[in-house]
Tab-separated table of C-alpha atoms in Angstrom:
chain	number	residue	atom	x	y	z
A	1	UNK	CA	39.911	-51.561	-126.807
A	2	UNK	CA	41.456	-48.562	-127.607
A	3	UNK	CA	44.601	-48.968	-125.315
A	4	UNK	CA	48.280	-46.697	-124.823
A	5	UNK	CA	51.056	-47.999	-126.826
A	6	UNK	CA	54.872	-46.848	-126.750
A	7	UNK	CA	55.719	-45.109	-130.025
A	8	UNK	CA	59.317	-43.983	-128.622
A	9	UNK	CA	61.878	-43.890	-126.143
A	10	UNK	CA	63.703	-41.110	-125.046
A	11	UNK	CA	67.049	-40.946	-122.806
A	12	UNK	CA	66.553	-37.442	-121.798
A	13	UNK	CA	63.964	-34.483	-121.869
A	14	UNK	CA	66.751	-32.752	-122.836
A	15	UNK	CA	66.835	-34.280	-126.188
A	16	UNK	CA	66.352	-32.183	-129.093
A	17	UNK	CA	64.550	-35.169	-130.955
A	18	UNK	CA	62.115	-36.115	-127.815
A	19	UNK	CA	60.918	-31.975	-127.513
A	20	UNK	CA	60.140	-31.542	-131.625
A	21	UNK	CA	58.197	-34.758	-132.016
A	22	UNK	CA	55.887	-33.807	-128.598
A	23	UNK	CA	55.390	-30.393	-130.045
A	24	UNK	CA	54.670	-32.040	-133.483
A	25	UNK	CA	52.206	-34.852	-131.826
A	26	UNK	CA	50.537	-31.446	-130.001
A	27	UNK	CA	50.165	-29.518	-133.387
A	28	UNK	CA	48.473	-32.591	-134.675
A	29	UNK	CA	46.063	-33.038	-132.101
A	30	UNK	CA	47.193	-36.434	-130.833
A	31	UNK	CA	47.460	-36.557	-127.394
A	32	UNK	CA	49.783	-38.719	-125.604
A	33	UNK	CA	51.574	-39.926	-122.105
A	34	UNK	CA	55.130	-39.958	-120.692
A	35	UNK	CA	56.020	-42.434	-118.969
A	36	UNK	CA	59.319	-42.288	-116.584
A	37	UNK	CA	60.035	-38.388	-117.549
A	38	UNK	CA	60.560	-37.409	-113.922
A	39	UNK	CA	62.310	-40.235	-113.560
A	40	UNK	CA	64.962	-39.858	-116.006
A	41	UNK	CA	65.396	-36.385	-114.608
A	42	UNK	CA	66.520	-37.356	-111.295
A	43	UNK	CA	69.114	-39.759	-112.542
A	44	UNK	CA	71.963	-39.932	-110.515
A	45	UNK	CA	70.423	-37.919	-107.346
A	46	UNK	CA	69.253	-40.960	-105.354
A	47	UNK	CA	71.788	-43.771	-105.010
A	48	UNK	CA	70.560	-46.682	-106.595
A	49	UNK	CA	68.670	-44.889	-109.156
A	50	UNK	CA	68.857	-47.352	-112.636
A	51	UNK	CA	70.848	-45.249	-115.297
A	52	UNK	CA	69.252	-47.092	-118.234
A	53	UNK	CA	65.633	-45.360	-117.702
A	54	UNK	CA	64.319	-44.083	-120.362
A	55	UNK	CA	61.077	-41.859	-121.173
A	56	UNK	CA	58.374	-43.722	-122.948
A	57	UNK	CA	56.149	-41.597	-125.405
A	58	UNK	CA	52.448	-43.206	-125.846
A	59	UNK	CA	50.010	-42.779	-127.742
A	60	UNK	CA	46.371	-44.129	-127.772
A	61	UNK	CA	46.028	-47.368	-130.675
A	62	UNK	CA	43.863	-45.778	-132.727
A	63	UNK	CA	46.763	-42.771	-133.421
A	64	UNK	CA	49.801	-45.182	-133.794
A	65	UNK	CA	50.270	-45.198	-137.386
A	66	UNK	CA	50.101	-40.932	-137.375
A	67	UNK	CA	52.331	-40.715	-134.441
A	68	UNK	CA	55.102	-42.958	-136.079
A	69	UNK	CA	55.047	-41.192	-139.493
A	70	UNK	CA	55.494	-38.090	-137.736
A	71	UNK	CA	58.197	-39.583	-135.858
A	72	UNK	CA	60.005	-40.604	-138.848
A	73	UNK	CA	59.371	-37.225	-140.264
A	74	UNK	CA	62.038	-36.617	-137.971
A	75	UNK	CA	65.512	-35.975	-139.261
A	76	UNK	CA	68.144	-37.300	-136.946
């Protein structure tokens, strides 16, 4: 079963590391899903929101191993 998997979390779609590797994963053809990214935006704007949400990046099983290399392509 080719199922999503969670490559990455992100903190904020404001994060310089979350916006290169989604342009990177779209240059390579792999297609993925956010999960939580409006969410995380909204943080702090309704009382009770959680603080500690973060965005998950996944990917599809099959492009795991691609997706991670790219990710640690990554210089932080």
């Amino acid at each position: 079963m080719n199922r999503p998997v969670t490559v990455a979390t992100f903190t904020s779609n404001f994060d310089m590391k979350y916006l290169l590797f989604k342009e990177m994963l779209d240059e390579a053809g792999i297609q993925y899903m956010l999960v939580n990214e409006i969410t995380s935006t909204v943080d702090g704007i309704y009382k009770g929101s959680p603080s500690n949400i973060g965005i998950e990046l996944r990917v599809l099983e099959e492009n795991v191993n691609e997706a991670l290399e790219i990710l640690n392509s990554i210089k932080e």
